[in-house]
Amino acid sequence: MQQFGMDASFGLISSRLSIEGPIWKDRISYFISGRKSYFHRPLERLNPELNDLYFSDLHAKLNFRINEKNRLFFSVYTSSDVYQAALGSDQVAGISWRNSTSTLRWNHLFTDRLFSNITFYTGRYDYYMYTDLNQGNYWNSHIDNFSMKADFTWYISPTNTLRFGARIGQNFMNPGNYYVNRRLFVMPYEISTKSANESNLYASDQIILSDNLSLRVGLRLTGWNNIGPATEYSVENGSLRTDEYYSGQIYYSQGAADPRISLVYKNPNNDILKFSYSRTSQFEHLITNSISPFSTLEVWLPSGPNIKPQRSGQLTIGYTHKFGETDMYFESEAYVKKMRNQIDYKDHAKLLLNPFLESQLLFGEGNAYGIETMLSKKAGRLSGWLSYTLSRSFLQVQGINNNKPYPSYGDRPHDLSLFISYRIKPRLELTSNFIYMTGSPFTAPTAFYYYENIQVPIYDKRNNDRLPDYHRLDLALNWNLRKKEGRFNHELIFSVYNVYGRKNPVAIHFNKIELEGGQLVIPYDFYSKPTLVASQMYLYQMVPSVSYHFSF
Amino acid sequence: MKKMEETYRNFRLRMKHRAWVALTLPLFLLAACQEKIDWDLDLQNNLKLVVEGKITDEVRAHEVKLTLPVFEINGEPEPVSGARVRISDGDSIYELAEDPARSGVYLTDPWVKGDTGKIYTLNIQVENFECWGVAGMSPVSDIKTPSYYRAQSDPALYRFINSGNNDIPNLLRLELDWSAVPGYDTLDEDDNHAIIYMYSFGPLNVDANQVFAPNHEQVLFPPGTLILATKESLSEGYAEYLRGLLSETSWNGGFFDVRPGDPFTNLSEGAIGYFSVCGVKRDTVIFNP
């Protein structure tokens, strides 16, 4: 609110710029920030069929101090990620992700001990898959929401703080419709969009019970209503049943009461013991059967007659120790998590243009447990941390893996990272980051068969194999160019991603042939049986980069 | 000079016309690399009967092929001999006889013909194992010439482009033979013949992994190529089977990979493969662009 400021960074693949300053000193101020990538041009030289590729975003914020007790905050955010490429001779396909939100918040001080935030929020997220840009054919799914919430914080006493509030919101979801050039083809039906309203009440009380002990208890109540117009399908006595609901009709209701509690004990020897339990309910579901390391196909569905809310409960016990008067800490946390109504998919689930999308889903339970440890040094010329996590995560879904538990895609038992920052000179700092993780599980064939000379894999168990372990080392050198004290600050950052060029596979395939030049492609000629090879796909090896950053 | 051109052309053909498709797919192919690896699969000797059975609306001896899975990549499937194979259309039961020249291949009598409107049941008995498959026939549409383009890598050659899902569900099988085209007639059989498949699952079918499928080899052929086109109709079940099969083979490894799984089948008792009943249209042309 006081003075103009600017912060910018220019890199080899993208740049960002943000500015802020007063409009009416001590009353109204603004903040605008944007990013844009420009790696499209060099990549186009490598691949002439690349049509467009960029990401960009813009964030603007306005702060208005009405008086000592009232402030208004207004912000808008929009982002767009686009990829388009030629497929074949005259067809251009692509994907884009678009996001836009706006928020209006009113901060009001009732007394010195009670204040509130009233927030109006709108948001929309769009996912586009263009099957033919020239013809204007695309598939789109989106999720919109509008909500209003009131949050209150009441400092009842120095040892008791109560937070409470309420929220009402309306959600609209388009699970995915295909929009085609109507001169060529008319879609015979539309996939029913879904609407639901959600209301929440919550309260959380933090009480300092003694010098050593504090307690936080809370409860969140949720009411969920699915609202027409909508078409819902179900299977009744083996036949498909269709139910039509009129506009505004509440046709399905659900509720949840999610408690949480945490207890923190601190002894004079700088030891902290923590215990917590929390339960959460999720009423909106991302439906995707993609396991691609590059992108997922995104369909959103609300809870409803065919999908129960996903629920989870987590128990955590933690311990923190500070080593004397040093800046070194040891932290450890063990957790157990149980999940219900987890979503998985039928084999080759048909998720696009399927009016009865829920028929492709399978439901089950999950459980995860683990222990996380971290040793950190938070200040000084040499700082950093060493962390290690031992964890497991399993799912059990009727209809998958002979109904037996199987490792989830996120099951990576060992996760180690070492971050070190060393200030070589007052203006020169070297940082290194080493990461090691067990490879992700994946489903590998257990046999093959032939159909019209096409070799088809046979699967026996879900996630029966693992990718090789993932590890890499990144280095960065930050050179602060500012020699004198002042507002203007600038620095050069040299960094190298994956210094030793580790090939970390993201996928293993068994369906390609090797051409005489060594290229790996999918066979297309089945005059005789193609000789398949196993192949791995990995992302970037070593990537050096340099960027310039300034601010004032 | 002519000799050099011929040598060059033959060299190109020994490459089986497999010019690598220029990078078509997205950022990941620019950022990602792939390489051949040795990978030890945990192959399970879980015997299942593999069935490739098909009846068409043509008057001919129709085939049911029985094999076993292979427990190594590129393994040679073992035929299943001595099975009792029958097909019923509700009115008649056809007993299939094993082809003496091809072990594991069972043939109907040569006057058998499939019809739309009938439901066909395949019954297979092998020792103590018995399984069934039930299928019906959808009508087939006329053959449309697929789009073709001059190859960028060699303007003397052409390639077909899959026209996508614009037609009603069908499978177009193109048998290409350029062994009689001068200059190509001395090549190995594998180098002057090709079989390619084009699938249409109907305009209402959109599979992200089909749209963004990985690069496949190019099959390039010269003018004068003899083309035998066979178009088969796909019933809903057969289309679902082939969609699953392609998700596991030709569409696998692209921008969108889906969770792996065995393709849908209409066979009971854990047998795999598919028993289909198809309407068929055939056409033979000499390719003259």
CSV table of N, CA, C and O in Angstrom, one decimal, chain A residues 432-535:
chain,number,residue,atom,x,y,z
A,432,SER,N,22.1,-28.2,-3.3
A,432,SER,CA,22.0,-29.5,-3.9
A,432,SER,C,20.8,-30.2,-3.4
A,432,SER,O,20.4,-30.0,-2.2
A,433,ASN,N,20.1,-31.0,-4.2
A,433,ASN,CA,18.9,-31.7,-3.8
A,433,ASN,C,19.0,-33.1,-4.4
A,433,ASN,O,19.1,-33.3,-5.6
A,434,PHE,N,19.1,-34.1,-3.5
A,434,PHE,CA,19.1,-35.5,-4.0
A,434,PHE,C,17.8,-36.2,-3.6
A,434,PHE,O,17.4,-36.0,-2.5
A,435,ILE,N,17.2,-36.9,-4.5
A,435,ILE,CA,16.0,-37.6,-4.3
A,435,ILE,C,16.1,-39.1,-4.7
A,435,ILE,O,16.7,-39.4,-5.7
A,436,TYR,N,15.6,-39.9,-3.8
A,436,TYR,CA,15.6,-41.3,-4.1
A,436,TYR,C,14.2,-41.9,-3.7
A,436,TYR,O,13.7,-41.6,-2.6
A,437,MET,N,13.6,-42.6,-4.6
A,437,MET,CA,12.3,-43.2,-4.3
A,437,MET,C,12.2,-44.6,-4.9
A,437,MET,O,12.7,-44.8,-6.0
A,438,THR,N,11.5,-45.5,-4.2
A,438,THR,CA,11.2,-46.8,-4.8
A,438,THR,C,10.4,-46.6,-6.1
A,438,THR,O,9.6,-45.6,-6.1
A,439,GLY,N,10.6,-47.4,-7.1
A,439,GLY,CA,9.8,-47.2,-8.4
A,439,GLY,C,8.4,-47.5,-8.1
A,439,GLY,O,8.0,-48.2,-7.3
A,440,SER,N,7.5,-46.8,-9.0
A,440,SER,CA,6.1,-47.0,-8.9
A,440,SER,C,5.7,-48.4,-9.3
A,440,SER,O,6.3,-49.0,-10.2
A,441,PRO,N,4.7,-49.0,-8.7
A,441,PRO,CA,4.2,-50.3,-9.2
A,441,PRO,C,3.5,-50.1,-10.5
A,441,PRO,O,2.9,-49.1,-10.9
A,442,PHE,N,3.6,-51.1,-11.3
A,442,PHE,CA,2.8,-51.2,-12.6
A,442,PHE,C,2.4,-52.6,-12.9
A,442,PHE,O,2.9,-53.5,-12.3
A,443,THR,N,1.4,-52.7,-13.8
A,443,THR,CA,0.9,-54.0,-14.1
A,443,THR,C,1.6,-54.6,-15.4
A,443,THR,O,1.6,-54.0,-16.4
A,444,ALA,N,2.3,-55.7,-15.2
A,444,ALA,CA,3.1,-56.3,-16.3
A,444,ALA,C,2.4,-57.5,-16.7
A,444,ALA,O,1.8,-58.2,-15.9
A,445,PRO,N,2.6,-57.9,-18.0
A,445,PRO,CA,1.9,-59.1,-18.5
A,445,PRO,C,2.5,-60.3,-17.8
A,445,PRO,O,3.7,-60.3,-17.4
A,446,THR,N,1.7,-61.4,-17.7
A,446,THR,CA,2.2,-62.7,-17.2
A,446,THR,C,2.2,-63.7,-18.3
A,446,THR,O,2.6,-64.8,-18.1
A,447,ALA,N,1.7,-63.4,-19.5
A,447,ALA,CA,1.7,-64.2,-20.6
A,447,ALA,C,1.3,-63.4,-21.8
A,447,ALA,O,0.9,-62.2,-21.7
A,448,PHE,N,1.3,-64.0,-23.0
A,448,PHE,CA,0.8,-63.3,-24.2
A,448,PHE,C,0.0,-64.3,-25.1
A,448,PHE,O,0.2,-65.6,-24.9
A,449,TYR,N,-0.9,-63.8,-25.9
A,449,TYR,CA,-1.5,-64.7,-26.9
A,449,TYR,C,-1.6,-63.9,-28.2
A,449,TYR,O,-1.4,-62.7,-28.3
A,450,TYR,N,-1.9,-64.7,-29.3
A,450,TYR,CA,-2.0,-64.0,-30.6
A,450,TYR,C,-3.4,-64.0,-31.1
A,450,TYR,O,-4.2,-65.0,-31.0
A,451,TYR,N,-3.8,-62.9,-31.7
A,451,TYR,CA,-5.1,-62.7,-32.3
A,451,TYR,C,-4.8,-62.0,-33.7
A,451,TYR,O,-4.4,-60.9,-33.7
A,452,GLU,N,-5.0,-62.7,-34.8
A,452,GLU,CA,-4.7,-62.2,-36.1
A,452,GLU,C,-3.3,-61.7,-36.2
A,452,GLU,O,-3.0,-60.5,-36.6
A,453,ASN,N,-2.3,-62.4,-35.6
A,453,ASN,CA,-0.9,-62.1,-35.6
A,453,ASN,C,-0.6,-60.9,-34.7
A,453,ASN,O,0.5,-60.4,-34.7
A,454,ILE,N,-1.6,-60.4,-34.0
A,454,ILE,CA,-1.3,-59.3,-33.0
A,454,ILE,C,-1.0,-60.0,-31.7
A,454,ILE,O,-1.8,-60.8,-31.2
A,455,GLN,N,0.1,-59.6,-31.1
A,455,GLN,CA,0.5,-60.3,-29.8
A,455,GLN,C,-0.2,-59.5,-28.6
A,455,GLN,O,0.1,-58.3,-28.5
A,456,VAL,N,-1.0,-60.1,-27.9
A,456,VAL,CA,-1.8,-59.5,-26.9
A,456,VAL,C,-1.4,-59.9,-25.5
A,456,VAL,O,-1.2,-61.1,-25.2
A,457,PRO,N,-1.1,-59.0,-24.6
A,457,PRO,CA,-0.7,-59.4,-23.2
A,457,PRO,C,-1.8,-60.0,-22.4
A,457,PRO,O,-3.0,-59.6,-22.6
A,458,ILE,N,-1.5,-60.8,-21.5
A,458,ILE,CA,-2.4,-61.4,-20.5
A,458,ILE,C,-2.0,-60.9,-19.2
A,458,ILE,O,-0.8,-61.0,-18.8
A,459,TYR,N,-2.9,-60.5,-18.4
A,459,TYR,CA,-2.6,-60.0,-17.0
A,459,TYR,C,-3.2,-60.9,-16.0
A,459,TYR,O,-4.3,-61.5,-16.1
A,460,ASP,N,-2.4,-61.1,-14.9
A,460,ASP,CA,-2.9,-62.0,-13.8
A,460,ASP,C,-3.2,-61.2,-12.6
A,460,ASP,O,-4.2,-61.4,-11.9
A,461,LYS,N,-2.3,-60.2,-12.2
A,461,LYS,CA,-2.5,-59.5,-11.0
A,461,LYS,C,-2.3,-58.0,-11.3
A,461,LYS,O,-1.5,-57.6,-12.2
A,462,ARG,N,-3.0,-57.1,-10.5
A,462,ARG,CA,-2.8,-55.7,-10.7
A,462,ARG,C,-1.5,-55.2,-10.0
A,462,ARG,O,-1.2,-55.7,-8.8
A,463,ASN,N,-0.8,-54.4,-10.6
A,463,ASN,CA,0.5,-53.8,-10.1
A,463,ASN,C,1.4,-54.9,-9.5
A,463,ASN,O,1.8,-54.8,-8.4
A,464,ASN,N,1.7,-55.9,-10.4
A,464,ASN,CA,2.5,-57.0,-9.9
A,464,ASN,C,4.0,-56.8,-10.1
A,464,ASN,O,4.8,-57.6,-9.9
A,465,ASP,N,4.4,-55.6,-10.7
A,465,ASP,CA,5.8,-55.3,-10.9
A,465,ASP,C,6.1,-53.9,-10.5
A,465,ASP,O,5.2,-53.1,-10.2
A,466,ARG,N,7.4,-53.5,-10.6
A,466,ARG,CA,7.7,-52.1,-10.2
A,466,ARG,C,8.7,-51.6,-11.2
A,466,ARG,O,9.6,-52.3,-11.8
A,467,LEU,N,8.6,-50.3,-11.5
A,467,LEU,CA,9.6,-49.6,-12.3
A,467,LEU,C,10.9,-49.5,-11.5
A,467,LEU,O,10.9,-49.6,-10.3
A,468,PRO,N,12.0,-49.4,-12.2
A,468,PRO,CA,13.3,-49.2,-11.4
A,468,PRO,C,13.2,-48.0,-10.5
A,468,PRO,O,12.4,-47.1,-10.7
A,469,ASP,N,14.0,-48.1,-9.4
A,469,ASP,CA,14.0,-47.0,-8.5
A,469,ASP,C,14.3,-45.6,-9.1
A,469,ASP,O,15.0,-45.6,-10.1
A,470,TYR,N,13.7,-44.6,-8.6
A,470,TYR,CA,13.9,-43.2,-9.1
A,470,TYR,C,14.9,-42.5,-8.3
A,470,TYR,O,14.8,-42.5,-7.1
A,471,HIS,N,15.9,-41.9,-8.9
A,471,HIS,CA,16.8,-41.0,-8.1
A,471,HIS,C,17.5,-40.0,-9.1
A,471,HIS,O,17.6,-40.3,-10.3
A,472,ARG,N,17.8,-38.9,-8.5
A,472,ARG,CA,18.5,-37.9,-9.3
A,472,ARG,C,19.1,-36.8,-8.3
A,472,ARG,O,18.7,-36.8,-7.1
A,473,LEU,N,20.0,-36.1,-8.8
A,473,LEU,CA,20.7,-35.0,-8.1
A,473,LEU,C,20.5,-33.7,-8.9
A,473,LEU,O,20.8,-33.7,-10.1
A,474,ASP,N,20.1,-32.7,-8.2
A,474,ASP,CA,20.0,-31.3,-8.9
A,474,ASP,C,20.9,-30.4,-8.1
A,474,ASP,O,21.1,-30.5,-6.9
A,475,LEU,N,21.6,-29.5,-8.9
A,475,LEU,CA,22.5,-28.5,-8.3
A,475,LEU,C,22.1,-27.2,-8.8
A,475,LEU,O,21.6,-27.0,-9.9
A,476,ALA,N,22.3,-26.2,-7.9
A,476,ALA,CA,22.0,-24.8,-8.3
A,476,ALA,C,23.0,-23.8,-7.7
A,476,ALA,O,23.4,-24.1,-6.5
A,477,LEU,N,23.4,-22.8,-8.4
A,477,LEU,CA,24.3,-21.8,-7.9
A,477,LEU,C,23.6,-20.5,-8.0
A,477,LEU,O,23.2,-20.0,-9.1
A,478,ASN,N,23.3,-19.9,-6.8
A,478,ASN,CA,22.6,-18.6,-6.8
A,478,ASN,C,23.7,-17.5,-6.6
A,478,ASN,O,24.4,-17.5,-5.6
A,479,TRP,N,23.8,-16.6,-7.6
A,479,TRP,CA,24.8,-15.5,-7.5
A,479,TRP,C,24.0,-14.2,-7.3
A,479,TRP,O,23.4,-13.7,-8.3
A,480,ASN,N,24.1,-13.7,-6.1
A,480,ASN,CA,23.4,-12.4,-5.9
A,480,ASN,C,24.2,-11.3,-6.4
A,480,ASN,O,25.4,-11.1,-6.0
A,481,LEU,N,23.7,-10.5,-7.3
A,481,LEU,CA,24.5,-9.5,-8.0
A,481,LEU,C,24.5,-8.1,-7.3
A,481,LEU,O,25.1,-7.2,-7.7
A,482,ARG,N,23.7,-8.0,-6.3
A,482,ARG,CA,23.5,-6.8,-5.5
A,482,ARG,C,24.8,-6.5,-4.7
A,482,ARG,O,25.1,-7.3,-3.8
A,483,LYS,N,25.5,-5.4,-5.0
A,483,LYS,CA,26.7,-5.2,-4.2
A,483,LYS,C,26.5,-4.2,-3.1
A,483,LYS,O,27.2,-4.2,-2.1
A,484,LYS,N,25.5,-3.3,-3.3
A,484,LYS,CA,25.2,-2.3,-2.3
A,484,LYS,C,23.8,-2.5,-1.7
A,484,LYS,O,22.9,-3.0,-2.4
A,485,GLU,N,23.6,-2.0,-0.5
A,485,GLU,CA,22.3,-2.1,0.1
A,485,GLU,C,21.4,-1.2,-0.7
A,485,GLU,O,21.7,-0.1,-1.2
A,486,GLY,N,20.2,-1.6,-0.9
A,486,GLY,CA,19.2,-0.8,-1.6
A,486,GLY,C,18.0,-1.6,-2.0
A,486,GLY,O,17.9,-2.8,-1.7
A,487,ARG,N,17.0,-0.9,-2.6
A,487,ARG,CA,15.8,-1.7,-2.9
A,487,ARG,C,16.0,-2.6,-4.1
A,487,ARG,O,15.4,-3.7,-4.1
A,488,PHE,N,16.8,-2.3,-5.0
A,488,PHE,CA,17.0,-3.1,-6.2
A,488,PHE,C,17.8,-4.3,-5.9
A,488,PHE,O,19.0,-4.2,-5.4
A,489,ASN,N,17.3,-5.5,-6.1
A,489,ASN,CA,18.0,-6.7,-5.9
A,489,ASN,C,17.9,-7.6,-7.1
A,489,ASN,O,16.8,-7.7,-7.7
A,490,HIS,N,19.0,-8.2,-7.5
A,490,HIS,CA,18.9,-9.1,-8.6
A,490,HIS,C,20.0,-10.2,-8.5
A,490,HIS,O,20.9,-10.1,-7.8
A,491,GLU,N,19.6,-11.3,-9.1
A,491,GLU,CA,20.5,-12.5,-9.0
A,491,GLU,C,20.5,-13.3,-10.3
A,491,GLU,O,19.5,-13.3,-11.0
A,492,LEU,N,21.5,-14.1,-10.5
A,492,LEU,CA,21.6,-15.0,-11.6
A,492,LEU,C,21.6,-16.4,-11.0
A,492,LEU,O,22.2,-16.7,-9.9
A,493,ILE,N,20.8,-17.3,-11.6
A,493,ILE,CA,20.7,-18.7,-11.0
A,493,ILE,C,21.1,-19.6,-12.1
A,493,ILE,O,20.5,-19.7,-13.2
A,494,PHE,N,22.1,-20.4,-11.8
A,494,PHE,CA,22.6,-21.4,-12.7
A,494,PHE,C,22.1,-22.7,-12.1
A,494,PHE,O,22.4,-23.0,-10.9
A,495,SER,N,21.5,-23.6,-12.8
A,495,SER,CA,21.0,-24.8,-12.2
A,495,SER,C,21.2,-26.0,-13.2
A,495,SER,O,21.2,-25.8,-14.4
A,496,VAL,N,21.4,-27.1,-12.7
A,496,VAL,CA,21.5,-28.4,-13.5
A,496,VAL,C,20.5,-29.4,-12.8
A,496,VAL,O,20.7,-29.8,-11.7
A,497,TYR,N,19.6,-29.8,-13.6
A,497,TYR,CA,18.6,-30.8,-13.2
A,497,TYR,C,19.1,-32.2,-13.6
A,497,TYR,O,19.6,-32.4,-14.7
A,498,ASN,N,19.1,-33.1,-12.7
A,498,ASN,CA,19.5,-34.5,-13.0
A,498,ASN,C,21.0,-34.5,-13.4
A,498,ASN,O,21.3,-34.9,-14.6
A,499,VAL,N,21.9,-34.1,-12.5
A,499,VAL,CA,23.3,-33.8,-12.8
A,499,VAL,C,24.0,-35.1,-13.5
A,499,VAL,O,24.7,-34.9,-14.5
A,500,TYR,N,23.7,-36.2,-12.9
A,500,TYR,CA,24.4,-37.4,-13.5
A,500,TYR,C,23.6,-38.1,-14.5
A,500,TYR,O,23.9,-39.3,-14.9
A,501,GLY,N,22.6,-37.5,-15.1
A,501,GLY,CA,21.8,-38.0,-16.2
A,501,GLY,C,21.2,-39.3,-16.0
A,501,GLY,O,21.1,-40.1,-17.0
A,502,ARG,N,20.6,-39.6,-14.9
A,502,ARG,CA,20.0,-40.8,-14.6
A,502,ARG,C,18.7,-41.0,-15.5
A,502,ARG,O,17.9,-40.0,-15.6
A,503,LYS,N,18.6,-42.1,-16.1
A,503,LYS,CA,17.4,-42.4,-16.9
A,503,LYS,C,16.4,-43.0,-16.0
A,503,LYS,O,16.5,-44.2,-15.6
A,504,ASN,N,15.5,-42.2,-15.6
A,504,ASN,CA,14.4,-42.6,-14.7
A,504,ASN,C,13.2,-43.0,-15.5
A,504,ASN,O,12.5,-42.2,-16.0
A,505,PRO,N,12.9,-44.3,-15.6
A,505,PRO,CA,11.8,-44.7,-16.5
A,505,PRO,C,10.5,-44.3,-15.9
A,505,PRO,O,10.3,-44.4,-14.6
A,506,VAL,N,9.6,-43.8,-16.7
A,506,VAL,CA,8.2,-43.5,-16.3
A,506,VAL,C,7.2,-44.5,-16.8
A,506,VAL,O,6.1,-44.6,-16.3
A,507,ALA,N,7.7,-45.4,-17.7
A,507,ALA,CA,6.8,-46.4,-18.2
A,507,ALA,C,7.6,-47.5,-18.9
A,507,ALA,O,8.6,-47.2,-19.5
A,508,ILE,N,7.1,-48.7,-18.8
A,508,ILE,CA,7.7,-49.8,-19.5
A,508,ILE,C,6.6,-50.4,-20.4
A,508,ILE,O,5.5,-50.6,-20.0
A,509,HIS,N,7.0,-50.7,-21.7
A,509,HIS,CA,6.1,-51.2,-22.7
A,509,HIS,C,6.6,-52.5,-23.3
A,509,HIS,O,7.8,-52.7,-23.3
A,510,PHE,N,5.7,-53.3,-23.7
A,510,PHE,CA,6.0,-54.6,-24.4
A,510,PHE,C,5.4,-54.7,-25.7
A,510,PHE,O,5.0,-55.8,-26.1
A,511,ASN,N,5.1,-53.6,-26.4
A,511,ASN,CA,4.3,-53.7,-27.6
A,511,ASN,C,5.0,-53.0,-28.8
A,511,ASN,O,4.3,-52.6,-29.8
A,512,LYS,N,6.3,-52.8,-28.8
A,512,LYS,CA,7.0,-52.1,-29.9
A,512,LYS,C,8.0,-53.0,-30.6
A,512,LYS,O,8.4,-54.0,-30.0
A,513,ILE,N,8.2,-52.6,-31.8
A,513,ILE,CA,9.3,-53.3,-32.6
A,513,ILE,C,10.5,-52.3,-32.8
A,513,ILE,O,10.3,-51.1,-32.7
A,514,GLU,N,11.6,-52.9,-33.0
A,514,GLU,CA,12.8,-52.1,-33.2
A,514,GLU,C,13.1,-52.0,-34.7
A,514,GLU,O,13.3,-53.1,-35.3
A,515,LEU,N,13.1,-50.8,-35.2
A,515,LEU,CA,13.5,-50.7,-36.7
A,515,LEU,C,15.0,-50.8,-36.8
A,515,LEU,O,15.8,-50.7,-35.8
A,516,GLU,N,15.5,-50.8,-38.1
A,516,GLU,CA,16.9,-51.0,-38.3
A,516,GLU,C,17.7,-49.9,-37.8
A,516,GLU,O,18.9,-50.0,-37.4
A,517,GLY,N,17.1,-48.7,-37.7
A,517,GLY,CA,17.8,-47.5,-37.2
A,517,GLY,C,17.8,-47.5,-35.7
A,517,GLY,O,18.3,-46.5,-35.1
A,518,GLY,N,17.1,-48.4,-35.0
A,518,GLY,CA,17.1,-48.4,-33.6
A,518,GLY,C,15.8,-47.8,-33.0
A,518,GLY,O,15.6,-47.8,-31.8
A,519,GLN,N,15.0,-47.2,-33.9
A,519,GLN,CA,13.8,-46.5,-33.4
A,519,GLN,C,12.8,-47.6,-33.0
A,519,GLN,O,12.7,-48.7,-33.6
A,520,LEU,N,12.0,-47.2,-32.0
A,520,LEU,CA,11.0,-48.1,-31.4
A,520,LEU,C,9.6,-47.6,-31.8
A,520,LEU,O,9.3,-46.5,-31.5
A,521,VAL,N,8.8,-48.4,-32.5
A,521,VAL,CA,7.5,-48.0,-32.9
A,521,VAL,C,6.5,-49.1,-32.7
A,521,VAL,O,6.9,-50.3,-32.6
A,522,ILE,N,5.3,-48.8,-32.8
A,522,ILE,CA,4.2,-49.8,-32.8
A,522,ILE,C,4.1,-50.5,-34.1
A,522,ILE,O,4.2,-49.8,-35.2
A,523,PRO,N,4.0,-51.8,-34.2
A,523,PRO,CA,3.9,-52.5,-35.5
A,523,PRO,C,2.6,-52.2,-36.2
A,523,PRO,O,1.6,-52.0,-35.5
A,524,TYR,N,2.7,-52.1,-37.5
A,524,TYR,CA,1.4,-51.8,-38.2
A,524,TYR,C,1.2,-52.8,-39.3
A,524,TYR,O,0.1,-52.9,-39.9
A,525,ASP,N,2.2,-53.6,-39.6
A,525,ASP,CA,2.1,-54.6,-40.7
A,525,ASP,C,2.1,-56.0,-40.0
A,525,ASP,O,3.0,-56.3,-39.3
A,526,PHE,N,1.0,-56.7,-40.2
A,526,PHE,CA,0.8,-58.0,-39.6
A,526,PHE,C,0.8,-59.1,-40.6
A,526,PHE,O,0.2,-60.2,-40.4
A,527,TYR,N,1.6,-58.9,-41.7
A,527,TYR,CA,1.7,-60.0,-42.7
A,527,TYR,C,2.4,-61.2,-42.0
A,527,TYR,O,2.0,-62.3,-42.3
A,528,SER,N,3.4,-60.9,-41.2
A,528,SER,CA,4.0,-62.0,-40.4
A,528,SER,C,4.0,-61.4,-38.9
A,528,SER,O,3.7,-60.2,-38.7
A,529,LYS,N,4.3,-62.3,-38.0
A,529,LYS,CA,4.2,-61.9,-36.6
A,529,LYS,C,5.3,-60.9,-36.3
A,529,LYS,O,6.5,-61.2,-36.4
A,530,PRO,N,5.0,-59.7,-35.9
A,530,PRO,CA,6.1,-58.7,-35.5
A,530,PRO,C,6.9,-59.2,-34.3
A,530,PRO,O,6.3,-59.8,-33.4
A,531,THR,N,8.2,-58.9,-34.3
A,531,THR,CA,9.0,-59.3,-33.1
A,531,THR,C,9.0,-58.1,-32.1
A,531,THR,O,9.6,-57.1,-32.4
A,532,LEU,N,8.3,-58.3,-31.0
A,532,LEU,CA,8.2,-57.2,-30.1
A,532,LEU,C,9.4,-57.2,-29.1
A,532,LEU,O,10.1,-58.2,-28.9
A,533,VAL,N,9.7,-56.0,-28.6
A,533,VAL,CA,10.8,-55.8,-27.6
A,533,VAL,C,10.2,-55.1,-26.4
A,533,VAL,O,9.2,-54.4,-26.5
A,534,ALA,N,10.9,-55.3,-25.3
A,534,ALA,CA,10.5,-54.5,-24.1
A,534,ALA,C,11.2,-53.1,-24.2
A,534,ALA,O,12.4,-53.1,-24.7
A,535,SER,N,10.5,-52.1,-23.9
A,535,SER,CA,11.2,-50.7,-24.0
A,535,SER,C,10.8,-49.9,-22.8
A,535,SER,O,9.8,-50.1,-22.1
